[in-house]
Structure formats: C-alpha cells, structure tokens
Short mmCIF file of C-alpha atoms in Angstrom, two decimals:
data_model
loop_
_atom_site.label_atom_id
_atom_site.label_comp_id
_atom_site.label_asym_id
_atom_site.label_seq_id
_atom_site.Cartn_x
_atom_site.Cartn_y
_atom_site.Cartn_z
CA UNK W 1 52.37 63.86 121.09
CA UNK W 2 53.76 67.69 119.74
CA UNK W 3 57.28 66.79 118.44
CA UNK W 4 60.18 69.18 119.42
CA UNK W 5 62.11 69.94 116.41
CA UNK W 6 65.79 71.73 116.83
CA UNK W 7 68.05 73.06 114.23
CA UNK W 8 71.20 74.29 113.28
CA UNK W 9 71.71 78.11 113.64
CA UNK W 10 74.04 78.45 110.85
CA UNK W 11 72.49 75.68 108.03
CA UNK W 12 69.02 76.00 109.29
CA UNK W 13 69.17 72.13 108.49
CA UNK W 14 66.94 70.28 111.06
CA UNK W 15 69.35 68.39 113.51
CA UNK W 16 66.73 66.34 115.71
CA UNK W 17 63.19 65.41 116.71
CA UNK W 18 62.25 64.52 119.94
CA UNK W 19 58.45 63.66 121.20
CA UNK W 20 57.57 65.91 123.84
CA UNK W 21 56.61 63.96 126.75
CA UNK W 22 53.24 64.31 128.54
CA UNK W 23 53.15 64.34 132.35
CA UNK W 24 52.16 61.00 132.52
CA UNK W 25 54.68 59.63 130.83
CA UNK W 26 57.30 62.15 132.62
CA UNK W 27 55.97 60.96 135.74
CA UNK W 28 56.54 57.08 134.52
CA UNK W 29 60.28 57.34 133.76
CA UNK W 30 60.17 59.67 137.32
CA UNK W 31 58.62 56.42 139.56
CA UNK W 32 61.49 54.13 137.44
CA UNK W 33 64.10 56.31 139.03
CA UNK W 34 62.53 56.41 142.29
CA UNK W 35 62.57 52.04 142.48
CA UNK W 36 66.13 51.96 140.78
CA UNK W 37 67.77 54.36 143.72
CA UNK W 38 66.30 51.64 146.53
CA UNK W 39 68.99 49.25 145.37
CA UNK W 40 71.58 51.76 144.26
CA UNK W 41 71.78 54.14 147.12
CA UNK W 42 72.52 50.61 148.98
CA UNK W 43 75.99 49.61 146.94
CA UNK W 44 79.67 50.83 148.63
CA UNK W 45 80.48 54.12 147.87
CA UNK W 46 83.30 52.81 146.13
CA UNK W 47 81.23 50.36 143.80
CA UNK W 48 79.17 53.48 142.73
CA UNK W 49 82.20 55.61 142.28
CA UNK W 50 83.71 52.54 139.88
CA UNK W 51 80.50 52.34 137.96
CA UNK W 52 80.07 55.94 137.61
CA UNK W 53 83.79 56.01 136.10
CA UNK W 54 82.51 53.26 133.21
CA UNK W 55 79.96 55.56 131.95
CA UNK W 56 82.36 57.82 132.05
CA UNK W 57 84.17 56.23 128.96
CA UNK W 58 81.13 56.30 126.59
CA UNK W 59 81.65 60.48 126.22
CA UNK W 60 85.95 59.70 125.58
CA UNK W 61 84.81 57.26 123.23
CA UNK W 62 81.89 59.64 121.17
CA UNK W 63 84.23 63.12 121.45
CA UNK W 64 84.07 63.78 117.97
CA UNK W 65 80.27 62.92 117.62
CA UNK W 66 79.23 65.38 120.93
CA UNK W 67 81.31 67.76 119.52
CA UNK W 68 79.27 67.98 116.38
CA UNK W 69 76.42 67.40 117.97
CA UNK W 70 76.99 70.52 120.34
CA UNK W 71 78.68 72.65 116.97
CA UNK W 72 75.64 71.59 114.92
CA UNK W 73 72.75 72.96 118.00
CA UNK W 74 73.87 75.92 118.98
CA UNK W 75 76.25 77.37 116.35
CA UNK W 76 79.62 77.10 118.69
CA UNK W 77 82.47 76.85 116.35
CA UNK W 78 84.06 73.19 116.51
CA UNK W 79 87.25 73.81 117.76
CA UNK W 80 85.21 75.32 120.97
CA UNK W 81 83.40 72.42 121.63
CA UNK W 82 86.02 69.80 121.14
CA UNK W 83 87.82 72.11 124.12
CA UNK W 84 84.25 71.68 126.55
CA UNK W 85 84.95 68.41 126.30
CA UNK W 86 88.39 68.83 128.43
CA UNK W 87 86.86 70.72 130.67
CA UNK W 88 83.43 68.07 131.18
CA UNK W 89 86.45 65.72 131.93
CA UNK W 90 88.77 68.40 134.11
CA UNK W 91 85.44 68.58 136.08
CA UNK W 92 83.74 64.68 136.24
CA UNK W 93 87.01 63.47 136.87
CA UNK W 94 87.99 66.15 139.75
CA UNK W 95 84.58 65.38 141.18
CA UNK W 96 85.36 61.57 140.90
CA UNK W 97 88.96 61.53 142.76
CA UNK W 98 87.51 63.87 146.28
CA UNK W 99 84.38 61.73 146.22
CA UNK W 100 85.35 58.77 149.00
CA UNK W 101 86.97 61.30 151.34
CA UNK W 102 84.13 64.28 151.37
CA UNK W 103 81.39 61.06 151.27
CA UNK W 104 82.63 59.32 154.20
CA UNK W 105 80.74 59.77 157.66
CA UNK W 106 82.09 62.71 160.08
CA UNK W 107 83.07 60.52 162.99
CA UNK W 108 82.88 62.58 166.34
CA UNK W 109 84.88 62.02 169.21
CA UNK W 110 84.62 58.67 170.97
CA UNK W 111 82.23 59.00 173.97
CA UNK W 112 82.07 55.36 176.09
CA UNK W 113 78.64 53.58 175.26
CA UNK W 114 78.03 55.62 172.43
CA UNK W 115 79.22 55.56 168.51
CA UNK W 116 78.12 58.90 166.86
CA UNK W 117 78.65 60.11 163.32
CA UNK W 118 77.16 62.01 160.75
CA UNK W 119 76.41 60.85 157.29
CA UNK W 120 76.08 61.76 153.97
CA UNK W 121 72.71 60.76 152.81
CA UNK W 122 71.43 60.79 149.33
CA UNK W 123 68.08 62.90 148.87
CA UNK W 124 66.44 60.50 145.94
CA UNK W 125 65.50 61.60 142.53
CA UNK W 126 67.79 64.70 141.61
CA UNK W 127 65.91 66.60 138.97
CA UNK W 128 68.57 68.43 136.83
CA UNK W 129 67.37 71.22 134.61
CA UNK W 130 70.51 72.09 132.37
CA UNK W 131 71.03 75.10 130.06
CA UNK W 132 72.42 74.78 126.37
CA UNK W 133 75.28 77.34 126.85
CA UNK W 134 77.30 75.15 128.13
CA UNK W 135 75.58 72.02 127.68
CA UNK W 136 78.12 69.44 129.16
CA UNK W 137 79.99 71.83 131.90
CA UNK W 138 76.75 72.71 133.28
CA UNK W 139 75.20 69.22 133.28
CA UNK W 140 77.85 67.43 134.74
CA UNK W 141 78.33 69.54 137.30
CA UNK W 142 75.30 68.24 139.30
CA UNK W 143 75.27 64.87 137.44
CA UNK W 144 78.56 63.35 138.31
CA UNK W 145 78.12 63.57 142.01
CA UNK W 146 74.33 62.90 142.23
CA UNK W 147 75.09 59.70 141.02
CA UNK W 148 78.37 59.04 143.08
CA UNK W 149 76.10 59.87 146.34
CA UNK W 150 73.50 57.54 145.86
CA UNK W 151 70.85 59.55 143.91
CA UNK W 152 69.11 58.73 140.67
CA UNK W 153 68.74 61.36 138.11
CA UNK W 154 65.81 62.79 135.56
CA UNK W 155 67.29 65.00 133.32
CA UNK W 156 65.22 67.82 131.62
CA UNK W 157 68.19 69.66 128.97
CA UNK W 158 67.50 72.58 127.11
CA UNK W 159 64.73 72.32 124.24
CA UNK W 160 68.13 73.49 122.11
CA UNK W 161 70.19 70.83 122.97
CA UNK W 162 67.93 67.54 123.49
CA UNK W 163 70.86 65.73 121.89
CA UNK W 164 73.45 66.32 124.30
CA UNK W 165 70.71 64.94 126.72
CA UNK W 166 70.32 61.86 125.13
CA UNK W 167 74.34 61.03 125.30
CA UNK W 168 73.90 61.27 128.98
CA UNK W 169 71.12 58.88 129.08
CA UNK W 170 73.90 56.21 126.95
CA UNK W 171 76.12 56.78 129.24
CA UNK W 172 74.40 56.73 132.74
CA UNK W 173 71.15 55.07 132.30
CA UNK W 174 72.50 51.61 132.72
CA UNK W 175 75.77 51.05 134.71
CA UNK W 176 76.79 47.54 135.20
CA UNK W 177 73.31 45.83 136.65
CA UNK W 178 71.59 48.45 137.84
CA UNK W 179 69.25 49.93 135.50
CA UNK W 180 67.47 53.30 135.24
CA UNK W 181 69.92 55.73 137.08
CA UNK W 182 69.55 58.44 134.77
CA UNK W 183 67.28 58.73 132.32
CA UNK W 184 66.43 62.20 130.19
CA UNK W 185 62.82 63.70 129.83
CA UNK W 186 61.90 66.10 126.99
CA UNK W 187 59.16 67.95 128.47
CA UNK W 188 57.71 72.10 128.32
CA UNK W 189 57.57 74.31 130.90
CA UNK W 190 53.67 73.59 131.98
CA UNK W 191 54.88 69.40 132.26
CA UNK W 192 58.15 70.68 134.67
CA UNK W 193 56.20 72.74 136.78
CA UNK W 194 53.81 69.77 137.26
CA UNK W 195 56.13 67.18 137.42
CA UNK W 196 58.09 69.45 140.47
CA UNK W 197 54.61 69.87 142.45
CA UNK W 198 52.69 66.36 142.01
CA UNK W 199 55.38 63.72 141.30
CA UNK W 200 58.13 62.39 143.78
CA UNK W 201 60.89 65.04 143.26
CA UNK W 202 63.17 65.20 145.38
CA UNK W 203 65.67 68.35 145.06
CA UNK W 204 65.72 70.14 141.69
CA UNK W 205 68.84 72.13 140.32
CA UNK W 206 68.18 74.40 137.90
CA UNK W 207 70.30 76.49 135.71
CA UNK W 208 68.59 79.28 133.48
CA UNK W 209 67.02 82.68 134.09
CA UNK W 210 66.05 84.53 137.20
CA UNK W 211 62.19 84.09 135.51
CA UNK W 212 62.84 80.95 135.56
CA UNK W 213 64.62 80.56 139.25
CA UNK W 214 61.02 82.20 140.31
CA UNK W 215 59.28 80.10 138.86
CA UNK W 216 60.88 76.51 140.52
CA UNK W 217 60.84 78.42 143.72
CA UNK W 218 57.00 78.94 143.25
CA UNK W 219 56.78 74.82 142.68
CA UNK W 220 59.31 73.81 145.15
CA UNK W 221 57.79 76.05 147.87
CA UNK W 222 54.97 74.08 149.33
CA UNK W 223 57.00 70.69 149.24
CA UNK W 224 59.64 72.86 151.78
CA UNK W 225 62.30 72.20 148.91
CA UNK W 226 65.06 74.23 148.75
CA UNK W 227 66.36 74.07 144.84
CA UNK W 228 69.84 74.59 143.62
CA UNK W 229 69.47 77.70 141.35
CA UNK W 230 72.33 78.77 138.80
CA UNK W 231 70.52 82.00 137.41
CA UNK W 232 71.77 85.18 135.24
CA UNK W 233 74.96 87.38 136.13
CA UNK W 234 76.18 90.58 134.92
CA UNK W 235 80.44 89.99 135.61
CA UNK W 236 82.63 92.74 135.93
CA UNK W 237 86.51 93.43 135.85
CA UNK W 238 89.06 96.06 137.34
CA UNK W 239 91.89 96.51 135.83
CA UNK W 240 94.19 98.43 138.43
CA UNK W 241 96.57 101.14 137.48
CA UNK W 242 100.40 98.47 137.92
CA UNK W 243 98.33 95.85 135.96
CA UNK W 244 99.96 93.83 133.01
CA UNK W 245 97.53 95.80 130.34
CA UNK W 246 98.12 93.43 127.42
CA UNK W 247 97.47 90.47 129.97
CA UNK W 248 94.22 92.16 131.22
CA UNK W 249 92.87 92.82 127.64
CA UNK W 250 93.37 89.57 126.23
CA UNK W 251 92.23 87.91 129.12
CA UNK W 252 89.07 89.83 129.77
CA UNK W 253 88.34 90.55 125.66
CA UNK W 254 87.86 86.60 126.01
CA UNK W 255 86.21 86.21 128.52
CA UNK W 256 83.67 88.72 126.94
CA UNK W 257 83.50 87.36 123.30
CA UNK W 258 84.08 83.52 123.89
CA UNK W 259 81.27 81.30 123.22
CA UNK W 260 79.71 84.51 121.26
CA UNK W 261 79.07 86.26 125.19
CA UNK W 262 76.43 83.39 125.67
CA UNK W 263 77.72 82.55 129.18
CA UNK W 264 76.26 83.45 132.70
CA UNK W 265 79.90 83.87 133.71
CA UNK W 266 81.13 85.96 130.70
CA UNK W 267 82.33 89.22 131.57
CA UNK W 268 79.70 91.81 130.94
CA UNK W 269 81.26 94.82 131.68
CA UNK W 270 85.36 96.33 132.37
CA UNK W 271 86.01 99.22 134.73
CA UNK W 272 89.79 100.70 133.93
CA UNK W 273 92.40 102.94 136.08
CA UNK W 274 91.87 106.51 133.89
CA UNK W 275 95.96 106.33 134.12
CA UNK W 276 95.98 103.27 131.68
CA UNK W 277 92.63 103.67 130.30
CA UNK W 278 93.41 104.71 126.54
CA UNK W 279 96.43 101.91 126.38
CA UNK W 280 93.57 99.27 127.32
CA UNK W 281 90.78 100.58 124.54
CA UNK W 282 93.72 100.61 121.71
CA UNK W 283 94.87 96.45 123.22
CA UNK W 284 91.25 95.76 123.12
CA UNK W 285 90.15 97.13 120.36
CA UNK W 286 93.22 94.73 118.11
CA UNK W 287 92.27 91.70 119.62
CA UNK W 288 88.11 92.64 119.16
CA UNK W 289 88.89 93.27 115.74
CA UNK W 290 90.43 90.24 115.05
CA UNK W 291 87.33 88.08 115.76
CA UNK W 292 86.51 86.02 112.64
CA UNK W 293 82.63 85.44 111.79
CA UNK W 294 81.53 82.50 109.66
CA UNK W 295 81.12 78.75 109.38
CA UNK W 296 81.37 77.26 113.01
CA UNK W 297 82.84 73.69 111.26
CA UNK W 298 85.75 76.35 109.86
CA UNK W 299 88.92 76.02 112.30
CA UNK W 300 89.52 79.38 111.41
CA UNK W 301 85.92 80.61 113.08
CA UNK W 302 86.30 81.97 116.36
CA UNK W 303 82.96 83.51 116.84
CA UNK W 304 79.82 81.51 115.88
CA UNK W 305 76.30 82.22 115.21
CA UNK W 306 74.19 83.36 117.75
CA UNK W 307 72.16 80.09 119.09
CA UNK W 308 68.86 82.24 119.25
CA UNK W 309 67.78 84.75 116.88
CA UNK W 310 66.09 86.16 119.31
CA UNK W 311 69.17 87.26 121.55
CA UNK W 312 69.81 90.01 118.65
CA UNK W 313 66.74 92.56 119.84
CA UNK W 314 68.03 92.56 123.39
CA UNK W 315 71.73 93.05 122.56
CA UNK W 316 70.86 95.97 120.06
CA UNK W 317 68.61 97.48 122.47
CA UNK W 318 71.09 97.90 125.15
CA UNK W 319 73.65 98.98 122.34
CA UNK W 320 71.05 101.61 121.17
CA UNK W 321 70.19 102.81 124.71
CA UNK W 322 73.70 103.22 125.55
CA UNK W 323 74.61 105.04 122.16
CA UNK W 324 71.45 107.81 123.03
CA UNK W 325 73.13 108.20 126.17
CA UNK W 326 76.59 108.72 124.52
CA UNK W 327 78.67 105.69 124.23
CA UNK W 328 80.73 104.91 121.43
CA UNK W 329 80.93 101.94 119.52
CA UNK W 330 84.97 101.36 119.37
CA UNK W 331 84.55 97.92 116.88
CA UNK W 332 81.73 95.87 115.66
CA UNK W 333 78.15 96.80 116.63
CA UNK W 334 76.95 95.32 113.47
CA UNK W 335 74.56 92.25 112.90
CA UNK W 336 75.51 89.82 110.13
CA UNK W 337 73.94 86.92 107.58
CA UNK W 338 75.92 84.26 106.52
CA UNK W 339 73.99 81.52 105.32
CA UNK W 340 70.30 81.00 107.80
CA UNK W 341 72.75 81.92 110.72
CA UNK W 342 72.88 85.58 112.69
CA UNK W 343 76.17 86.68 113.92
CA UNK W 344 76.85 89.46 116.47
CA UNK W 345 80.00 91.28 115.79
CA UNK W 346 82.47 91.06 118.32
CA UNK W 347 82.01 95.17 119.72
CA UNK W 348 83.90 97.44 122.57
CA UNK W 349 82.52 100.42 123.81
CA UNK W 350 83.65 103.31 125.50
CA UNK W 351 82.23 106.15 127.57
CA UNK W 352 79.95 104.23 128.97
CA UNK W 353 77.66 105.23 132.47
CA UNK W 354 77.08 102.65 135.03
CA UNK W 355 72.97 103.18 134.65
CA UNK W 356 73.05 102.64 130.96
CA UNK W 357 71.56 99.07 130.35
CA UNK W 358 74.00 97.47 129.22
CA UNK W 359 75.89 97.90 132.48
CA UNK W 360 73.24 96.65 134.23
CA UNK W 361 71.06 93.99 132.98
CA UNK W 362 72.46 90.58 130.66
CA UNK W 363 73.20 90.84 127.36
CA UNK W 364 73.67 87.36 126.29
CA UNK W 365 76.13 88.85 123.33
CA UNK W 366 79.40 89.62 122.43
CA UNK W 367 79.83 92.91 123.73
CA UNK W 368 82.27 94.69 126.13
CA UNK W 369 81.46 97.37 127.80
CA UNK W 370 84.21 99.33 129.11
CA UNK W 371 84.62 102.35 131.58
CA UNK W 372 87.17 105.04 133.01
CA UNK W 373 87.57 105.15 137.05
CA UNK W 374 89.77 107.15 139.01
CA UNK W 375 90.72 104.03 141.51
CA UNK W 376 89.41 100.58 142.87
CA UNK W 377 86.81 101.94 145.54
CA UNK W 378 84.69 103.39 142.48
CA UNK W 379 85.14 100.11 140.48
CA UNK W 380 83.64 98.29 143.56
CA UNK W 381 80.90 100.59 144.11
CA UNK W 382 80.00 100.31 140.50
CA UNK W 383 80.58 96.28 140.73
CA UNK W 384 78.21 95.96 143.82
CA UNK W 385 75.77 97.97 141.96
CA UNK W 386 74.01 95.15 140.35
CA UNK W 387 71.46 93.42 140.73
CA UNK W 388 73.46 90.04 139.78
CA UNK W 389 76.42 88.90 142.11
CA UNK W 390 78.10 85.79 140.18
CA UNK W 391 82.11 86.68 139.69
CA UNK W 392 83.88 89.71 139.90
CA UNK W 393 87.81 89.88 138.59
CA UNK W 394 90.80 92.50 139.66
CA UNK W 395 94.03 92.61 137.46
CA UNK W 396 96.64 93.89 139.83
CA UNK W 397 100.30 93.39 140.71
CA UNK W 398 99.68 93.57 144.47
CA UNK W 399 98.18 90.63 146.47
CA UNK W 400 97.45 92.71 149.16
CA UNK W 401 95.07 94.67 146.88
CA UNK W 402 93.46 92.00 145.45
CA UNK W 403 92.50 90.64 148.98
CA UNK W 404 91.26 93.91 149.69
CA UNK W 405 88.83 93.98 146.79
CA UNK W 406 87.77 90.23 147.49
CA UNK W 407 86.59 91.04 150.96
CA UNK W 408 84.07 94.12 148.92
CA UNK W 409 82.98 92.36 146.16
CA UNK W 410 79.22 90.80 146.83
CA UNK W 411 79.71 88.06 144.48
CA UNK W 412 80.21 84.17 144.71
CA UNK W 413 84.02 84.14 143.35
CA UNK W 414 86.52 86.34 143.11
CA UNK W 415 89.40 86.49 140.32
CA UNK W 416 92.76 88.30 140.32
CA UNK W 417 94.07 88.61 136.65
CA UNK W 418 91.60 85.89 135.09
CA UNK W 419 88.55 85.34 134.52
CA UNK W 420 85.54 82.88 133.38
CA UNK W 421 87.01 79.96 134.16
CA UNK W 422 85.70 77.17 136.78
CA UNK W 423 88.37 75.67 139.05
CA UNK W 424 86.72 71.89 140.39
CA UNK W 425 88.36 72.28 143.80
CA UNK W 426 86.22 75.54 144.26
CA UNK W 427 82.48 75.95 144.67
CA UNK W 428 80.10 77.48 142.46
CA UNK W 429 77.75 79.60 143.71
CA UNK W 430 76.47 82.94 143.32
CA UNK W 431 74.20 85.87 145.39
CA UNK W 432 71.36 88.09 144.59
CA UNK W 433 69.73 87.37 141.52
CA UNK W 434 73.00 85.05 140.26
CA UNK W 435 71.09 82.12 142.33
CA UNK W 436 71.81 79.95 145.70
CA UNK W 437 73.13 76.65 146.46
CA UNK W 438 76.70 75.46 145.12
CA UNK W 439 78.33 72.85 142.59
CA UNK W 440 81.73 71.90 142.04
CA UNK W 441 83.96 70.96 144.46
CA UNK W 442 82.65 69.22 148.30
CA UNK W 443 80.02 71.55 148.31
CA UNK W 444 78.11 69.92 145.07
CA UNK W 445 78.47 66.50 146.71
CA UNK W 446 77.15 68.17 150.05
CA UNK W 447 73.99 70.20 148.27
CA UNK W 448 72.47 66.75 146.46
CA UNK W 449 73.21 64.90 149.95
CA UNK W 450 71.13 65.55 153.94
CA UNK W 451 73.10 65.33 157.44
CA UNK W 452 71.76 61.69 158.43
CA UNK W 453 72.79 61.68 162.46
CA UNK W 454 73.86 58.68 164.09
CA UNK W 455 73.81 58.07 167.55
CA UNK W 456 74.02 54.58 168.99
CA UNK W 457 74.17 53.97 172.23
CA UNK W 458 76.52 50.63 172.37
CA UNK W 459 76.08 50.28 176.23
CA UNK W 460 73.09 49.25 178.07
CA UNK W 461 72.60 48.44 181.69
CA UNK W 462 71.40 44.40 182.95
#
C-alpha cells in the first residue's frame, strides 16, 4: 500500500502516516457500514440522539490534543483552533437540541379509515468528503445529523488533515453497542470516484472545488444521486454611505484575513460608498497592518502559514494581474520564510476593476480587495457579477435598505453588518458555482433524510 505522509507547514516536521486504502478495502469498511445501519436506523430517535451526545464527549475531553493536531496540519495559529472547537460544539450541539422535533413524522389531518403521515427516512451510507479549512466545522456539519437520522457514515477527510479524521472515527465509530457507525477511509481521488460508482453509496456530500463538484456529479449521475455540494465562493461586502466605518472595517478586514483567507466564506472582495471611501482604506489599512506573521503555537500569531505552498502562485498571480491593470497595493503584498513555512502578508488594495482577477475568481489568501461605488445598485451589479453565489454582506444603518439588497443579491445568505460567520438555526447553501443542497439547521437533517409516505387505511369493509 502507498503511504500518505502529511506535515507541518511551518516545522516541515512529519505529523502523520496513513496507508492509503485500495478500493477493496474502501469498499470493505463501506459493506460494514451498510450491515451496522440495519440495526441502527431501527433504535428511537431519542436513543440515537442520546448515543450520538456520548461521542460527543470524546472531542470536550481531547480539546487540547485536536487543537494541536489541527495547528500542527495546516499551520492555523493555536489560539484559532482552540476557538473552532466552540464553534464544532455551537453547531453539533444546535443540531442535537432541534433534532426530535424536525425528525418526527408530519402528521396530516385526520381523515376516518385512514392514518397518513410523512416520515423522515434515513438514505443509508452518507459518504462525507470534508475539506481541511475548516476541518471540524465542515465535518460536523453533515456528520452530526447523519447519524441522529439513522444513517451510517464513511468519512473520506482531506489528504491534509487525515488526523482530524481519525478523532471522528474515536468518537463515532462505536456508540454504546452498536458498532461501525462511522468509520474514516484514507483513499485518492481514482479510489473515491470508484467507490461513488461501484459500491453501495448512498448520498455523498462533498465540500471542495467546483473541479471537484464536477467531478462527483459525473459519478453520482448514472446512480440518479443528487450530492450535497459545498464548492468555491468569491464573497463580497457593501459598505453603505450611514455605515459605522470602523465597525465595517474591522469586521470585514477579518473576515478577509482570518484563517490566512483560506475559507470558502471569507470575504474576497469590499465595494465602498465613494462618500466614505478614503476613511475606510486609512481603518483598513491599521488593522491590515497590524497582522502578526510567525510561529502558529505563538499566542501572539494571528496569521499562520499558508497550509499549501502551492496557494502562493495563484494569489500572486491575481495580485500581479491586478497591479498591470493599475491597482495599488495599500499593505502587505509580500511573501515570507520563517522557518519551512510560507506566509502571505496580510494586503489591501485599492483601485481595483471588477474584471481584474482577483475580483472574480478565488484567491484562497489573505487579500482584500477593495473598490469605490457611487451607491448600492452598482455594488449589487458588481456582486451578482460572479460566477460564485455563496454570501454577500451590506453594512448599513437602515433595515429597510438592507432588505432591499437581500431580495438582489443571488447568493445563499445574506449579512447586514457581519460577515463569515455560520448561524446553526440557518441553512447553508449556496448558488451557481458555490454548490447545491444545504447543512445546518432542519434543512441538513432534511438533505441526508427521503419523504417516506404513509398511508394506512385503518377501515375495511366485512
């Protein structure tokens, strides 16, 4: 068996090794799930739900060591990761308290000799593809009420974060008696696509790149599978003329450089009232100089490496493009060594044109891109100008307003004066390239369950 080997983007230290899996023995631990979710799709609701809460207590009881684990794969600084793990608990535990009431059968109205109802039913063997960017938020997610519904789960995570895999094989794998509910696969791309079209997959969620999207679609198709696809996003703010300017900078400037701008959801690009245009450059520009490089185990760190070398070539290239075409660089713009690790300067620029690249397409880095518009109807046409249609953000005074832009925005959620954050109660979902389906919130529980129709006729005549 090839061996997948991950390491630390600051130390260059080796941090695990993992066997890559061959289909047949994917498609082993894939027929262990199918048998285990006979006898577990057939417990209460509520016994699942209890059970699902005692695997819980394995990640409150390893915080420290996922932390690491998740500072020590992809470079976040420590502090960072420690805070995903409120927000994996914000989320599972959410997901855990609406469970019993958006689970429960629709009962329609009584009809004499008949009892009619819809159910909930689980689909099987949820195949979760998870991303490393956010490598608990994203997984649990789908994860959490899979399992609640009745489903068993294979999980394939990111080739950079294995590790974070493996804790949710402790915690889930085994719940009280029942045995094989979730187990973790370390497989390639050729293995996945095989595993999708010849083994007995169920529904696949995927979160990753619209390349990647295609490709599940293209295994998925012939089995009539619909996937659950979390793809790319390029996410935009306006930042109206009676906006709270320090508020909007501070809140968007994060938004842009946390996690080093390796987030789907980050926002990619600002459009600014020209009235309060210059005070928003010299707010933003403070708070993007005061991003601190260096040793992600350092409290004081607030921007880490950059998980994948790689990410550097596409970030400069939309920085050069967008210089040729006469943006400025404001702050940062520089790459920088420290140690085996490549950082990204935190970097604002100005007098930028919506057709430059790096208003367009993702850059995966910490860069804001920011640009003057005379009011909210060019902001919108700009926003809607994208290929990607994930969140969209107004910073604005007036209610009214922000209702106004909601209703044109073609994305999946709408923010007034915040942004990158993902409230439980709502769903998750994006258009156009962002991806289809929905987590978080009744929707997730509805998108790894089918509409089972009952309809009994209680009354017979003779």
């Amino acid at each position: 068996m090839a061996t997948l080997i991950t390491k630390n983007p600051f130390t260059g230290e080796e941090t695990a090794r993992f066997s890559l899996e061959t289909y047949s023995h994917a498609h082993e631990k894939l027929l262990s799930l199918k048998n285990a979710q006979i006898s577990w799709r057939q417990l209460k609701l509520s016994q699942r739900l209890e059970l699902v809460h005692e695997g819980l207590k394995y990640f409150d009881q390893n915080r420290e060591k996922i932390a690491v684990d998740i500072c020590e794969q992809i470079g976040r600084p420590l502090a960072h990761a420690r805070n995903e793990l409120n927000g994996f608990f914000e989320r599972a535990n959410y997901l855990c308290s609406i469970a019993e009431s958006v689970l429960k059968p629709d009962k329609l109205e009584d009809k004499p000799g008949f009892e009619r109802s819809i159910e909930h039913a689980p689909l099987g063997v949820v195949f979760v593809i998870s991303a490393w960017n956010y490598p608990l938020l994203i997984t649990v997610n789908s994860v959490i009420p899979a399992l609640i519904a009745g489903n068993t789960v294979l999980l394939k995570h990111s080739s950079l974060t294995p590790k974070i895999g493996a804790h949710f094989e402790m915690a889930f794998k085994n719940l009280g008696p029942y045995k094989n509910l979730l187990i973790q696969t370390v497989i390639d791309h050729t293995v996945t696509g095989e595993l999708i079209e010849k083994s007995p997959v169920d529904h696949v969620v995927f979160t990753g790149s619209v390349s990647g999207g295609r490709s599940i679609l293209r295994h998925t198709s012939h089995k009539f599978m619909m996937p659950a696809l979390e793809l790319g996003g390029k996410d935009a703010a306006y930042v109206h003329s009676d906006a709270d300017i320090q508020h909007a900078a501070e809140t968007i400037v994060d938004g842009a450089m946390y996690n080093a701008g390796q987030s789907c959801c980050g926002m990619e690009r600002a459009y600014v009232h020209e009235s309060i245009y210059d005070d928003f450059i010299i707010k933003a520009k403070k708070l993007v100089d005061a991003y601190t490089i260096g040793d992600p185990t350092d409290e004081s760190t607030s921007l880490g490496p950059l998980a994948q070398e790689k990410s550097v070539k596409i970030i400069l290239e939309q920085i050069n493009e967008a210089k040729k075409n006469g943006a400025k660089i404001i702050s940062g713009g520089n790459i920088k060594k420290i140690s085996a690790g490549t950082f990204f300067q935190a970097t604002l620029l100005t007098d930028v044109k919506n057709n430059m690249q790096i208003m367009q397409e993702e850059n995966f880095g910490p860069v804001l891109p920011v640009m003057k518009v005379h009011n909210m109807e060019e902001a919108l046409r700009h926003i809607n100008d994208s290929a990607y249609g994930l969140t969209a953000a107004i910073f604005t005074k007036n209610l009214k307003l922000a209702h106004e832009f909601a209703a044109q925005a073609d994305v999946g959620t709408v923010f007034m004066n915040r942004c990158d954050y993902l409230d439980p109660a709502l769903p998750w979902t994006g258009v156009k390239h962002s991806g289809c389906g929905s987590s978080l919130s009744k929707y997730g529980f509805y998108s790894v369950t089918r509409n089972k129709a009952i309809h009994f006729r209680t009354i017979t005549k003779g």
